[in-house]
Structure formats: C-alpha cells, structure tokens
Short mmCIF file of C-alpha atoms and ligand atoms in Angstrom, two decimals:
data_model
loop_
_atom_site.label_atom_id
_atom_site.label_comp_id
_atom_site.label_asym_id
_atom_site.label_seq_id
_atom_site.Cartn_x
_atom_site.Cartn_y
_atom_site.Cartn_z
CA MET W 9 23.38 12.13 0.53
CA THR W 10 22.33 12.57 4.11
CA ILE W 11 19.11 12.92 6.05
CA ASN W 12 17.84 16.47 6.53
CA PRO W 13 17.99 17.01 10.34
CA ILE W 14 14.56 18.71 10.28
CA LEU W 15 13.07 15.39 9.17
CA PHE W 16 15.22 13.06 11.25
CA GLY W 17 13.24 11.35 14.02
CA GLN W 18 15.23 9.06 16.26
CA GLY W 19 12.38 7.51 18.20
CA SER W 20 8.61 7.24 18.42
CA TYR W 21 6.35 10.30 18.31
CA VAL W 22 3.56 9.93 20.87
CA ASP W 23 1.30 12.62 22.34
CA GLY W 24 3.35 15.32 20.64
CA GLN W 25 6.61 14.12 22.22
CA TRP W 26 9.68 12.39 20.85
CA PHE W 27 10.72 9.30 22.75
CA GLU W 28 14.25 8.11 23.30
CA SER W 29 15.31 4.81 24.78
CA ASP W 30 18.46 2.94 25.66
CA THR W 31 17.14 0.08 23.58
CA GLN W 32 17.67 0.92 19.96
CA PHE W 33 17.55 -0.80 16.61
CA SER W 34 19.45 -0.21 13.40
CA VAL W 35 18.01 1.00 10.15
CA THR W 36 20.09 -0.21 7.22
CA ASN W 37 20.44 0.75 3.59
CA PRO W 38 19.43 -2.26 1.45
CA SER W 39 21.82 -1.18 -1.29
CA SER W 40 24.91 -1.67 0.88
CA GLY W 41 23.71 -3.28 4.09
CA THR W 42 25.28 -0.41 6.04
CA GLN W 43 23.62 1.29 8.98
CA ILE W 44 21.89 4.61 8.30
CA ALA W 45 20.54 5.32 11.77
CA GLN W 46 19.80 3.97 15.22
CA VAL W 47 16.22 4.40 16.36
CA ALA W 48 14.70 4.00 19.84
CA ASP W 49 12.74 0.74 20.05
CA ALA W 50 9.13 1.25 21.19
CA ASP W 51 7.79 -1.21 23.75
CA ILE W 52 4.35 -2.24 24.95
CA ALA W 53 4.26 0.50 27.60
CA LEU W 54 4.80 3.18 24.95
CA THR W 55 2.14 1.54 22.78
CA GLU W 56 -0.33 1.79 25.68
CA LYS W 57 0.70 5.41 26.08
CA ALA W 58 -0.05 6.08 22.41
CA VAL W 59 -3.52 4.59 22.78
CA ALA W 60 -4.19 6.77 25.84
CA ALA W 61 -2.89 9.86 24.00
CA ALA W 62 -5.05 9.19 20.94
CA LYS W 63 -8.07 8.67 23.18
CA LYS W 64 -7.39 11.89 25.09
CA ALA W 65 -6.91 13.91 21.89
CA LEU W 66 -10.07 12.58 20.25
CA PRO W 67 -12.80 14.86 21.70
CA ALA W 68 -11.10 18.13 20.70
CA TRP W 69 -10.07 16.91 17.25
CA ARG W 70 -13.51 15.44 16.54
CA ALA W 71 -15.12 18.71 17.68
CA LYS W 72 -13.27 20.78 15.10
CA SER W 73 -15.15 21.54 11.92
CA ALA W 74 -14.15 19.64 8.81
CA ASN W 75 -12.87 22.95 7.44
CA GLU W 76 -10.61 23.49 10.44
CA ARG W 77 -9.18 20.01 10.11
CA ALA W 78 -8.77 20.50 6.37
CA ALA W 79 -6.76 23.69 6.93
CA ILE W 80 -4.30 21.84 9.18
CA LEU W 81 -4.07 18.86 6.83
CA ARG W 82 -3.44 21.25 3.95
CA LYS W 83 -0.37 22.56 5.80
CA TRP W 84 0.85 18.99 6.22
CA PHE W 85 0.36 18.42 2.48
CA ASP W 86 2.22 21.65 1.63
CA LEU W 87 5.14 20.63 3.85
CA MET W 88 5.35 17.19 2.22
CA ASN W 89 5.65 18.88 -1.13
CA GLU W 90 8.16 21.42 0.16
CA TYR W 91 10.34 18.59 1.51
CA GLN W 92 9.64 16.17 -1.32
CA HIS W 93 13.28 15.76 -2.26
CA ASP W 94 14.48 15.24 1.32
CA LEU W 95 11.67 12.77 2.04
CA GLY W 96 12.63 10.96 -1.15
CA VAL W 97 16.26 10.73 -0.03
CA ILE W 98 15.22 9.19 3.30
CA MET W 99 13.05 6.67 1.49
CA THR W 100 15.75 5.64 -0.98
CA LEU W 101 18.26 5.28 1.84
CA GLU W 102 16.07 3.00 3.93
CA GLN W 103 14.04 1.23 1.24
CA GLY W 104 16.27 1.14 -1.84
CA LYS W 105 13.93 2.32 -4.60
CA PRO W 106 15.39 4.74 -7.16
CA LEU W 107 15.24 8.36 -6.00
CA ALA W 108 12.88 9.41 -8.81
CA GLU W 109 10.45 6.67 -7.73
CA ALA W 110 10.83 7.65 -4.08
CA LYS W 111 10.03 11.28 -4.85
CA GLY W 112 7.08 10.07 -6.91
CA GLU W 113 5.82 8.12 -3.93
CA VAL W 114 6.13 11.17 -1.68
CA ALA W 115 3.99 13.20 -4.10
CA TYR W 116 1.52 10.31 -4.41
CA GLY W 117 1.31 9.97 -0.62
CA ALA W 118 0.88 13.72 -0.14
CA ALA W 119 -1.95 13.70 -2.69
CA TYR W 120 -4.01 11.56 -0.29
CA VAL W 121 -3.65 14.24 2.37
CA GLU W 122 -4.92 16.93 0.03
CA TRP W 123 -7.72 14.74 -1.32
CA PHE W 124 -9.07 13.67 2.06
CA ALA W 125 -8.68 17.12 3.61
CA GLU W 126 -11.23 18.21 1.00
CA GLU W 127 -13.29 15.03 1.14
CA GLY W 128 -13.79 15.53 4.90
CA LYS W 129 -16.03 18.47 3.99
CA ARG W 130 -18.32 16.19 2.01
CA VAL W 131 -19.24 13.53 4.56
CA TYR W 132 -22.96 13.94 4.00
CA GLY W 133 -25.68 12.37 6.08
CA GLU W 134 -29.18 11.69 4.76
CA THR W 135 -32.84 12.08 5.50
CA ILE W 136 -35.14 9.14 4.92
CA PRO W 137 -38.84 9.38 3.96
CA SER W 138 -40.64 8.42 7.13
CA HIS W 139 -42.95 5.44 7.64
CA ALA W 140 -45.10 7.45 10.07
CA SER W 141 -46.32 11.06 10.03
CA ASP W 142 -45.13 11.83 13.57
CA LYS W 143 -41.59 10.60 12.95
CA ARG W 144 -38.56 11.86 11.04
CA LEU W 145 -35.67 9.58 10.11
CA MET W 146 -32.10 10.73 9.55
CA VAL W 147 -28.58 9.38 9.25
CA ILE W 148 -25.62 11.31 10.63
CA LYS W 149 -21.99 10.38 10.07
CA GLN W 150 -19.42 10.51 12.84
CA PRO W 151 -15.75 9.56 13.15
CA VAL W 152 -15.22 5.98 14.36
CA GLY W 153 -12.81 7.08 17.08
CA VAL W 154 -9.22 6.01 17.69
CA VAL W 155 -7.69 4.30 14.65
CA ALA W 156 -4.59 2.09 14.78
CA SER W 157 -2.65 0.85 11.79
CA ILE W 158 0.33 -1.22 10.70
CA THR W 159 2.06 -0.69 7.36
CA PRO W 160 4.79 -2.44 5.34
CA TRP W 161 8.19 -1.35 4.02
CA ASN W 162 7.51 -1.32 0.26
CA PHE W 163 5.74 2.07 0.30
CA PRO W 164 7.07 3.59 3.51
CA SER W 165 5.25 6.91 3.15
CA SER W 166 2.12 6.59 1.02
CA MET W 167 0.75 3.52 2.81
CA ILE W 168 0.66 5.71 5.92
CA THR W 169 -0.96 8.81 4.41
CA ARG W 170 -3.53 6.66 2.62
CA LYS W 171 -4.85 5.68 6.07
CA ALA W 172 -3.95 8.68 8.21
CA ALA W 173 -5.40 11.32 5.88
CA PRO W 174 -8.97 9.96 5.71
CA ALA W 175 -8.88 9.10 9.43
CA LEU W 176 -7.78 12.58 10.46
CA ALA W 177 -10.06 14.31 7.97
CA ALA W 178 -13.03 12.36 9.34
CA GLY W 179 -12.18 13.45 12.90
CA CYS W 180 -10.45 10.30 14.15
CA THR W 181 -7.13 10.21 15.97
CA PHE W 182 -4.46 7.89 14.66
CA ILE W 183 -1.61 5.57 15.64
CA ILE W 184 0.72 4.09 13.07
CA ARG W 185 3.30 1.37 13.53
CA PRO W 186 5.36 1.29 10.31
CA SER W 187 7.60 -1.59 9.33
CA GLU W 188 10.73 -1.75 11.45
CA LEU W 189 12.68 -1.82 8.17
CA THR W 190 11.51 1.67 7.16
CA PRO W 191 10.76 3.73 10.28
CA LEU W 192 12.51 6.91 9.12
CA SER W 193 9.96 7.89 6.46
CA ALA W 194 7.16 7.55 9.04
CA LEU W 195 9.07 9.62 11.58
CA ALA W 196 9.72 12.27 8.93
CA LEU W 197 5.96 12.47 8.34
CA ALA W 198 5.55 12.99 12.09
CA LYS W 199 8.13 15.81 12.05
CA LEU W 200 6.04 17.50 9.36
CA ALA W 201 2.78 16.78 11.21
CA GLU W 202 4.24 18.58 14.20
CA LEU W 203 5.32 21.53 12.02
CA ALA W 204 1.88 21.62 10.39
CA GLY W 205 0.25 22.07 13.80
CA ILE W 206 -1.51 18.71 14.05
CA PRO W 207 -2.32 18.67 17.79
CA ALA W 208 -0.54 16.36 20.24
CA GLY W 209 -2.02 12.86 20.32
CA VAL W 210 -3.83 13.16 16.98
CA PHE W 211 -1.07 11.54 14.90
CA ASN W 212 1.22 9.11 16.72
CA VAL W 213 4.06 7.02 15.29
CA LEU W 214 5.37 3.95 17.09
CA VAL W 215 8.62 2.58 15.76
CA GLY W 216 9.67 -0.74 17.17
CA THR W 217 10.86 -4.23 16.42
CA ASP W 218 8.27 -6.05 18.54
CA ALA W 219 5.74 -6.32 15.69
CA LYS W 220 3.76 -9.06 17.43
CA GLY W 221 3.59 -7.36 20.83
CA ILE W 222 2.72 -3.91 19.48
CA GLY W 223 0.31 -5.49 17.00
CA LYS W 224 -1.47 -7.34 19.78
CA VAL W 225 -2.14 -4.12 21.68
CA LEU W 226 -3.24 -2.28 18.53
CA THR W 227 -5.70 -5.04 17.57
CA GLU W 228 -7.01 -5.94 21.02
CA HIS W 229 -7.15 -2.66 22.96
CA PRO W 230 -10.76 -1.76 23.79
CA ASP W 231 -10.11 1.97 23.27
CA ILE W 232 -9.24 1.44 19.61
CA ALA W 233 -12.29 1.43 17.35
CA LYS W 234 -10.73 0.61 14.03
CA PHE W 235 -7.68 -1.25 12.78
CA SER W 236 -6.25 -0.78 9.31
CA PHE W 237 -3.48 -2.97 7.89
CA THR W 238 -1.42 -3.21 4.74
CA GLY W 239 0.82 -6.26 4.44
CA SER W 240 0.79 -9.97 3.72
CA THR W 241 -2.35 -12.10 3.72
CA ALA W 242 -0.91 -14.43 6.37
CA VAL W 243 -0.34 -11.62 8.87
CA GLY W 244 -3.61 -9.92 7.85
CA LYS W 245 -5.60 -13.05 8.73
CA LEU W 246 -3.94 -13.18 12.12
CA LEU W 247 -4.70 -9.51 12.79
CA ILE W 248 -8.34 -9.90 11.72
CA ALA W 249 -8.63 -12.77 14.21
CA GLN W 250 -7.06 -10.65 16.96
CA SER W 251 -9.39 -7.74 16.14
CA ALA W 252 -12.38 -10.03 16.60
CA SER W 253 -11.93 -10.00 20.36
CA THR W 254 -13.21 -6.40 20.52
CA VAL W 255 -15.23 -6.48 17.27
CA LYS W 256 -13.08 -3.75 15.73
CA LYS W 257 -13.80 -2.48 12.31
CA VAL W 258 -10.97 -3.64 10.05
CA SER W 259 -9.58 -2.62 6.70
CA MET W 260 -7.11 -4.97 5.04
CA GLU W 261 -4.91 -4.36 2.02
CA LEU W 262 -3.27 -7.76 1.61
CA GLY W 263 -1.32 -9.73 -0.94
CA GLY W 264 -1.97 -10.01 -4.64
CA ASN W 265 -1.13 -12.30 -7.52
CA ALA W 266 -1.83 -9.99 -10.45
CA PRO W 267 -2.34 -11.49 -13.89
CA PHE W 268 -1.19 -9.33 -16.79
CA ILE W 269 -2.87 -10.68 -19.93
CA VAL W 270 -1.72 -9.88 -23.44
CA PHE W 271 -4.32 -10.82 -26.07
CA ASP W 272 -3.56 -11.21 -29.76
CA ASP W 273 -5.35 -7.97 -30.65
CA ALA W 274 -3.23 -5.95 -28.21
CA ASP W 275 -0.89 -3.13 -29.13
CA LEU W 276 2.25 -5.13 -28.26
CA ASP W 277 4.50 -2.11 -27.76
CA ALA W 278 2.00 -0.61 -25.35
CA ALA W 279 1.74 -3.97 -23.57
CA VAL W 280 5.53 -4.15 -23.18
CA LYS W 281 5.60 -0.61 -21.79
CA GLY W 282 2.79 -1.49 -19.36
CA ALA W 283 4.44 -4.75 -18.32
CA LEU W 284 7.71 -2.97 -17.65
CA ALA W 285 6.04 -0.43 -15.39
CA SER W 286 3.77 -2.92 -13.66
CA LYS W 287 6.36 -5.65 -13.17
CA TYR W 288 9.61 -3.87 -12.41
CA ARG W 289 8.55 -0.76 -10.48
CA ASN W 290 10.04 -0.84 -6.98
CA ALA W 291 12.07 -3.89 -8.12
CA GLY W 292 8.82 -5.84 -8.34
CA GLN W 293 8.01 -5.26 -4.68
CA THR W 294 4.42 -4.02 -4.83
CA CYS W 295 1.21 -5.87 -4.13
CA VAL W 296 -0.19 -4.77 -7.52
CA CYS W 297 2.90 -5.80 -9.53
CA ALA W 298 2.20 -8.05 -12.51
CA ASN W 299 2.87 -11.46 -11.01
CA ARG W 300 1.99 -13.68 -13.96
CA ILE W 301 2.19 -12.52 -17.56
CA LEU W 302 -0.28 -14.46 -19.69
CA VAL W 303 0.36 -14.17 -23.43
CA GLN W 304 -1.83 -15.52 -26.25
CA ASP W 305 0.02 -18.16 -28.28
CA ASN W 306 0.06 -16.35 -31.64
CA VAL W 307 1.75 -13.20 -30.22
CA HIS W 308 3.79 -15.00 -27.54
CA ASP W 309 7.20 -15.06 -29.25
CA ALA W 310 6.93 -11.49 -30.52
CA PHE W 311 5.95 -10.23 -27.06
CA VAL W 312 8.73 -12.15 -25.30
CA ALA W 313 11.31 -10.76 -27.76
CA LYS W 314 10.16 -7.18 -27.24
CA LEU W 315 9.92 -7.55 -23.47
CA THR W 316 13.38 -9.13 -23.27
CA ALA W 317 14.87 -6.23 -25.24
CA ALA W 318 13.16 -3.66 -23.00
CA VAL W 319 14.11 -5.36 -19.72
CA SER W 320 17.72 -5.83 -20.85
CA ALA W 321 17.96 -2.05 -21.17
CA MET W 322 17.07 -1.44 -17.50
CA THR W 323 19.80 -0.23 -15.16
CA VAL W 324 20.28 -2.00 -11.84
CA GLY W 325 22.08 -0.16 -9.06
CA ASP W 326 21.97 2.05 -5.99
CA GLY W 327 18.78 4.10 -6.06
CA MET W 328 20.76 7.27 -5.38
CA GLU W 329 22.63 6.95 -8.66
CA GLU W 330 21.40 8.85 -11.67
CA GLY W 331 19.78 6.66 -14.33
CA VAL W 332 19.17 3.63 -12.10
CA THR W 333 15.76 2.06 -12.77
CA ILE W 334 15.93 -0.99 -10.49
CA GLY W 335 17.29 -0.87 -6.96
CA PRO W 336 18.09 -3.73 -4.59
CA LEU W 337 15.53 -5.95 -2.92
CA ILE W 338 14.69 -5.06 0.66
CA HIS W 339 17.18 -7.58 2.08
CA GLU W 340 19.19 -10.67 1.19
CA GLN W 341 16.61 -13.03 2.67
CA ALA W 342 14.06 -11.71 0.15
CA LEU W 343 16.57 -12.41 -2.61
CA ALA W 344 17.18 -15.94 -1.36
CA ASN W 345 13.42 -16.68 -1.30
CA ILE W 346 12.93 -15.40 -4.83
CA HIS W 347 15.93 -17.21 -6.24
CA GLN W 348 14.84 -20.44 -4.63
CA ARG W 349 11.42 -20.11 -6.32
CA VAL W 350 13.04 -19.33 -9.68
CA GLU W 351 15.20 -22.44 -9.38
CA ALA W 352 12.28 -24.61 -8.28
CA SER W 353 10.23 -23.38 -11.26
CA VAL W 354 13.11 -24.04 -13.67
CA ALA W 355 13.32 -27.55 -12.24
CA MET W 356 9.62 -27.93 -13.10
CA GLY W 357 10.18 -26.88 -16.73
CA ALA W 358 10.37 -23.08 -16.85
CA LYS W 359 13.02 -21.63 -19.19
CA VAL W 360 15.18 -18.62 -18.40
CA ALA W 361 14.85 -16.03 -21.18
CA LEU W 362 16.74 -13.40 -19.20
CA GLY W 363 18.55 -13.21 -15.85
CA GLY W 364 17.53 -15.97 -13.49
CA GLU W 365 20.22 -15.27 -10.92
CA PRO W 366 21.49 -12.81 -8.32
CA HIS W 367 23.05 -9.71 -9.87
CA SER W 368 26.83 -9.31 -10.08
CA LEU W 369 26.53 -6.24 -7.80
CA GLY W 370 25.99 -8.75 -4.98
CA GLY W 371 24.09 -8.08 -1.73
CA ALA W 372 20.35 -7.81 -2.27
CA TYR W 373 20.52 -7.13 -6.00
CA TYR W 374 18.69 -9.54 -8.30
CA THR W 375 19.00 -9.56 -12.08
CA PRO W 376 15.77 -8.56 -13.84
CA THR W 377 14.45 -11.90 -14.99
CA ILE W 378 12.06 -13.32 -17.56
CA LEU W 379 10.94 -16.95 -17.43
CA THR W 380 8.96 -18.62 -20.22
CA HIS W 381 7.16 -22.00 -20.34
CA VAL W 382 5.68 -21.23 -16.94
CA THR W 383 2.54 -22.93 -15.67
CA ASN W 384 0.19 -21.62 -13.01
CA ASP W 385 1.20 -24.29 -10.49
CA MET W 386 4.90 -23.37 -10.43
CA PRO W 387 6.04 -21.58 -7.26
CA ILE W 388 6.94 -18.46 -9.26
CA ALA W 389 3.32 -18.12 -10.44
CA ALA W 390 1.31 -19.58 -7.59
CA LEU W 391 2.60 -17.08 -5.00
CA GLU W 392 3.29 -13.36 -4.92
CA ILE W 393 6.90 -12.95 -6.15
CA PHE W 394 7.83 -9.53 -4.73
CA GLY W 395 10.87 -9.32 -6.98
CA PRO W 396 11.94 -8.46 -10.54
CA VAL W 397 10.92 -11.77 -12.10
CA ALA W 398 8.39 -11.96 -14.95
CA PRO W 399 6.95 -15.48 -15.40
CA ILE W 400 5.30 -15.91 -18.80
CA ILE W 401 2.41 -18.32 -19.28
CA LYS W 402 1.19 -19.14 -22.78
CA PHE W 403 -2.55 -19.52 -23.44
CA SER W 404 -4.72 -19.99 -26.51
CA THR W 405 -8.29 -18.84 -25.78
CA GLU W 406 -9.94 -15.98 -23.93
CA GLU W 407 -11.81 -18.40 -21.64
CA GLU W 408 -8.56 -20.14 -20.77
CA ALA W 409 -6.90 -16.80 -19.94
CA ILE W 410 -9.71 -15.78 -17.59
CA ALA W 411 -9.70 -19.20 -15.92
CA ILE W 412 -5.92 -19.09 -15.33
CA ALA W 413 -6.13 -15.49 -14.13
CA ASN W 414 -8.82 -16.33 -11.57
CA ASP W 415 -7.18 -19.56 -10.42
CA THR W 416 -5.72 -18.03 -7.24
CA GLU W 417 -6.95 -17.14 -3.78
CA PHE W 418 -5.99 -13.51 -4.46
CA GLY W 419 -8.03 -10.78 -6.13
CA LEU W 420 -6.25 -7.44 -5.91
CA ALA W 421 -5.14 -6.03 -9.29
CA ALA W 422 -5.34 -7.48 -12.80
CA TYR W 423 -4.26 -6.04 -16.14
CA PHE W 424 -5.00 -6.87 -19.73
CA TYR W 425 -4.22 -5.55 -23.17
CA ALA W 426 -6.79 -5.90 -25.96
CA ARG W 427 -8.52 -3.66 -28.50
CA ASP W 428 -11.69 -5.59 -29.31
CA ILE W 429 -14.47 -3.84 -27.40
CA GLY W 430 -16.50 -7.00 -26.79
CA ARG W 431 -13.46 -8.77 -25.42
CA VAL W 432 -12.61 -5.74 -23.26
CA TRP W 433 -16.00 -5.95 -21.54
CA ARG W 434 -16.08 -9.74 -21.25
CA VAL W 435 -12.65 -9.88 -19.67
CA SER W 436 -13.26 -6.84 -17.41
CA GLU W 437 -16.37 -8.50 -16.03
CA GLY W 438 -14.85 -11.97 -15.86
CA LEU W 439 -11.80 -11.09 -13.78
CA GLU W 440 -12.33 -11.61 -10.04
CA TYR W 441 -10.23 -8.64 -9.01
CA GLY W 442 -10.88 -5.39 -7.17
CA MET W 443 -8.97 -3.35 -9.76
CA VAL W 444 -8.45 -3.92 -13.46
CA GLY W 445 -6.04 -2.01 -15.69
CA ILE W 446 -7.20 -2.10 -19.31
CA ASN W 447 -4.36 -1.17 -21.65
CA GLU W 448 -2.74 0.35 -18.55
CA GLY W 449 0.09 -1.00 -16.41
CA ILE W 450 -0.26 1.50 -13.54
CA LEU W 451 -3.70 2.09 -12.10
CA SER W 452 -3.37 3.48 -8.62
CA ASN W 453 -4.30 7.11 -8.02
CA VAL W 454 -5.92 9.04 -5.21
CA ALA W 455 -9.30 9.46 -6.91
CA ALA W 456 -9.79 5.71 -7.44
CA PRO W 457 -10.88 3.04 -4.93
CA PHE W 458 -7.88 0.81 -4.17
CA GLY W 459 -8.56 -2.62 -2.72
CA GLY W 460 -9.05 -6.28 -3.32
CA MET W 461 -11.48 -9.17 -3.39
CA LYS W 462 -11.05 -12.71 -2.02
CA SER W 463 -7.96 -13.12 0.20
CA SER W 464 -6.59 -9.76 -0.97
CA GLY W 465 -8.51 -7.77 1.55
CA LEU W 466 -11.42 -5.88 2.99
CA GLY W 467 -12.39 -2.28 2.28
CA ARG W 468 -11.09 0.36 -0.09
CA GLU W 469 -8.57 3.16 0.23
CA GLY W 470 -8.58 6.44 -1.69
CA SER W 471 -11.48 7.89 -3.66
CA ARG W 472 -14.71 9.19 -2.18
CA HIS W 473 -15.24 5.72 -0.69
CA GLY W 474 -11.99 5.73 1.30
CA ILE W 475 -13.24 8.03 4.04
CA GLU W 476 -16.24 5.78 4.75
CA GLU W 477 -13.84 3.29 6.36
CA TYR W 478 -13.30 5.84 9.16
CA ILE W 479 -16.92 6.85 9.63
CA GLU W 480 -19.69 5.43 11.72
CA MET W 481 -23.23 5.75 10.44
CA LYS W 482 -25.76 6.73 13.08
CA TYR W 483 -29.49 6.48 12.47
CA LEU W 484 -31.71 8.98 14.30
CA CYS W 485 -35.42 8.35 14.65
CA MET W 486 -37.18 11.45 15.95
CA GLY W 487 -40.73 10.80 17.14
CA GLY W 488 -43.55 12.61 18.91
CA LEU W 489 -43.82 15.30 16.23
CA ASP W 490 -47.66 15.30 15.95
CA ALA W 491 -48.25 15.40 19.69
P1 LIG K 518 5.72 -7.92 4.14
O1 LIG K 518 5.86 -9.17 3.36
O2 LIG K 518 5.31 -6.73 3.36
O3 LIG K 518 6.85 -7.65 5.07
P2 LIG K 518 4.19 -8.53 6.49
O4 LIG K 518 2.75 -8.84 6.56
O5 LIG K 518 5.17 -9.53 7.01
O6 LIG K 518 4.41 -8.18 4.99
O7 LIG K 518 4.50 -7.17 7.22
C1 LIG K 518 3.67 -6.03 7.12
C2 LIG K 518 3.73 -5.28 8.42
O8 LIG K 518 3.20 -6.10 9.46
C3 LIG K 518 5.14 -4.91 8.87
O9 LIG K 518 5.09 -3.65 9.50
C4 LIG K 518 5.48 -6.00 9.86
O10 LIG K 518 6.45 -5.59 10.79
C5 LIG K 518 4.14 -6.23 10.51
N1 LIG K 518 3.95 -7.54 11.13
C6 LIG K 518 4.48 -8.73 10.75
N2 LIG K 518 4.04 -9.72 11.56
C7 LIG K 518 3.19 -9.16 12.47
C8 LIG K 518 2.40 -9.66 13.57
N3 LIG K 518 2.40 -10.94 13.88
N4 LIG K 518 1.66 -8.77 14.26
C9 LIG K 518 1.66 -7.47 13.93
N5 LIG K 518 2.37 -6.94 12.92
C10 LIG K 518 3.13 -7.77 12.18
#
C-alpha cells in the first residue's frame, strides 16, 4: 500500500506554505526497517518563522466568532473521516500498529476536532455578585494566544488533534512539532487543514530531527503563551523547566505505570478481555497500557491460565496484513531495552509463562510475553514497559493491592476488576491516579478528562475541561456606576 499523494507532505507546513530543504531525514517502516519517505528537516530559522506566522495569524483567527471557527474545524473533521483509510495507511507504515487500530486512532483523533469545534461555542464567562453597589464584577474568557506543542510517535495523529482542536476552537494559533519518527501523519493533517480552509499561520507543523533545538525555541520564545507536551516524564520535566523562563502555561501528558488489579470477586473472563485490550493495544506502547497486573492469590492461577490462552492466540506481524493484532515495536532499540528488562527481572526471580524473547519474525518484533512471580521492585514493574510484556504480581489483601498500585511516582491510569460495591468505591478512592477504569480496560474517549497526577502530568485533555487549558480568564471590575 502506498501513501495517497493528496496527503503526502514532504516538509514542514508553516504560514500556509510547504517547505523543502536540501537537508532531509528518512522516515522508516518499523515492520521492515525500510525507508518510506524523505522529509525536509526543519531548523531553528524555520521554527522562528513558525512562531512569527502564528503570532501574525492570531488577531484575525481570535476575532472570528466561535461559530465561524467551528464551521472551519467541522470541515477538517469531515476530511479526516473522508480520508480515514488513507490516514490509517500512513500511520501503519510509519508507526507499525495494525491498520484497524490505525484507522481507529484516526477516528478517535477526528472526534476531538468535532467535540472542541462545538465546545468552543460554550466558553462561558460569569458575573459575580458585587461587594459594592457602584461596581459590577465579571469574568470573560479569551484565548491564551500562540500555542506550541511537541508530541510522541505512539499516537501520531490523535495526540496532535487533542491539543490543536481545543486550541483552535478557543481562538489560539498553533504550532506542532511531532516526533521525527512519525512526521507523515502530522503532515497529512496539515494537508487536510489546508483543504479545510484553516487560514495560513493558524496551524503550523514543524518536522525535524533537532528535537532539542526546536524544543528550546518552542518553550522559551516570548511570543508563545502556552506549551503543551505529550511524552516521557524525563523530557517533560526538562521542558517545564525551560518554559519557566517565560512563565508559560504548560500542559503535560507524561509517563504512566498503570496497575491493573484483578480481585477475587472479579468476572475473570471480563478481566482477561480488559487486560488484553489494555496491555497489548499498540504492542503495549501507550502511556495508559496496563504496566503491572496485580492478581489476588486465590484467583491468580486461574487468571494466568486464561490470560496465557488468550495472549497465545494473538497474531504478530506487519500491521498491513489482515488479522494481525500486534505489530512491531517502534524500533530495535526499544526492543533491546525491553528485552534487557525482561532478562533482568527473570534474574531477580520472575518466571516466564509465555514469550520472554524477541519474535522469530526478527527486526523490532517482540513475542507477547507474560511474566509471573514479579515484584514491584523488578525493572519490568518499576518502570513504564512500552512493550507487549505483562508482569503479574500476586497479592492477598485489598490494602496490599492499593499500596502496591500507589507505590510509584506515576499516577496516570489505573484499572481494576471487582463486583463488590463497597470494594469498588474503596479502591476507586484509594488509587492515586487521574483515571480509573472499573471493569474496563479501555477508558479514553473524547468526552472524558484525560490526564494524570504525580509525575504523570499537569492538566487535562478532552472533555469540557480540555478547552480551559487554552483559555485565559480575565476579571473585569466596572466601577463608577452610582455616580
Ligand atoms: P517517547 O519515549 O515517547 O519517545 P520522549 O519524551 O523521548 O518520549 O519523546 C516525546 C517527544 O519529545 C518526541 O517528539 C521527541 O522527539 C521529543 N523530544 C525528546 N527529547 C526532547 C528535548 N530534549 N526537547 C524537546 N523535545 C524532545
């Protein structure tokens, strides 16, 4: 399958123009390691140009009514749906996830555009009862201004729309620097933005390999009001520090270490189904993937047997092939890191119930793996895995499960399976996580606030709260009314 030429961007999109350069970088297919495209490499000068373009485009975009902006965003949404298949193909080629998952992500990403186009019409201010008879107090809401963002490779499309849609709907202009591993999905979104009639300078895409250099401009430039990042906690901390120099507003969607707890009153088949979806989606490369599966001792063996049977039935292969449910990892370095942590954990006492090694397909393919006898201090449980490995930790009491679950610096997503209503509330309230799936392995959707506590981030994306991240609150005190 090839890339639809209508969607094929070969360089950055800045101020409504497509940029070429003699300096290019390769985009490769993780399933084969072969080159898919060569893309012009954005430099600092082009980054500065993008900031200037977004600043120049701001007054006219901000001045449009929310309805006018919504009408344009609606066209963008419609085009994403019209080209869903072709966008999915681009994503599978550059990221590796199975085509059905890629198309699902395109629809999920587009849904944010529709949602926020509508939500932009509901950015209400307020009036406040006054403390004095000659004064009236009000709050108006205004766009923050120019927004810059950096996104990762695991969701090459939806991580962009989740930020761009509320920003644009609120009246901000936007610059995105996607991961250099997956620039083509971002450029395809820009092709559709252009077709939808989003004005020049309102939505800019910078594709380049100089993550540090571009990131420094996007976090330190005085003309940027807000910086939004999705990626690792280590890089997020650095970017928060850089943003401090100009006191930018920041939103951070960082790493997770999701516990997935199976209590002895759980519906075990439902728990297996949930674990499969939560753990192995996108080959385990999501920040909300189940990272540690905690199973109560009296259902442990039954759960492991059922999970092993279900995971054994998964099909590993090229995401373009029919029936494939697990694609390759993003690159061979990722595989090496994961395998090293599996081996280190086995050396500490973990047992391999399934897999535990690179897949016979070679390259970046890893065998779906289940490890038992895991403890929370093993490297496979202490850190985000980002691969198709399910470490299973046995526990005996509810208190112990909550303590293990919370024993991490992260607090993004957690999941648990139980039927007892008292337990459901105790555990829901006891988990120090921004999102909790109860008898559910997949929880993200456009209407819900996505985000984490602790070192997992700042702010929320999606839902009615998501647009607030792109809005400045302004208090007006009007006096002299009795004079
Ligand atoms: P991941 O593990 O998902 O690759 P990273 O945090 O390394 O997470 O990367 C997320 C995004 O941040 C990517 O687009 C990457 O290129 C970018 N990035 C990595 N390091 C830096 C940095 N020092 N400054 C700015 N951006 C960075």
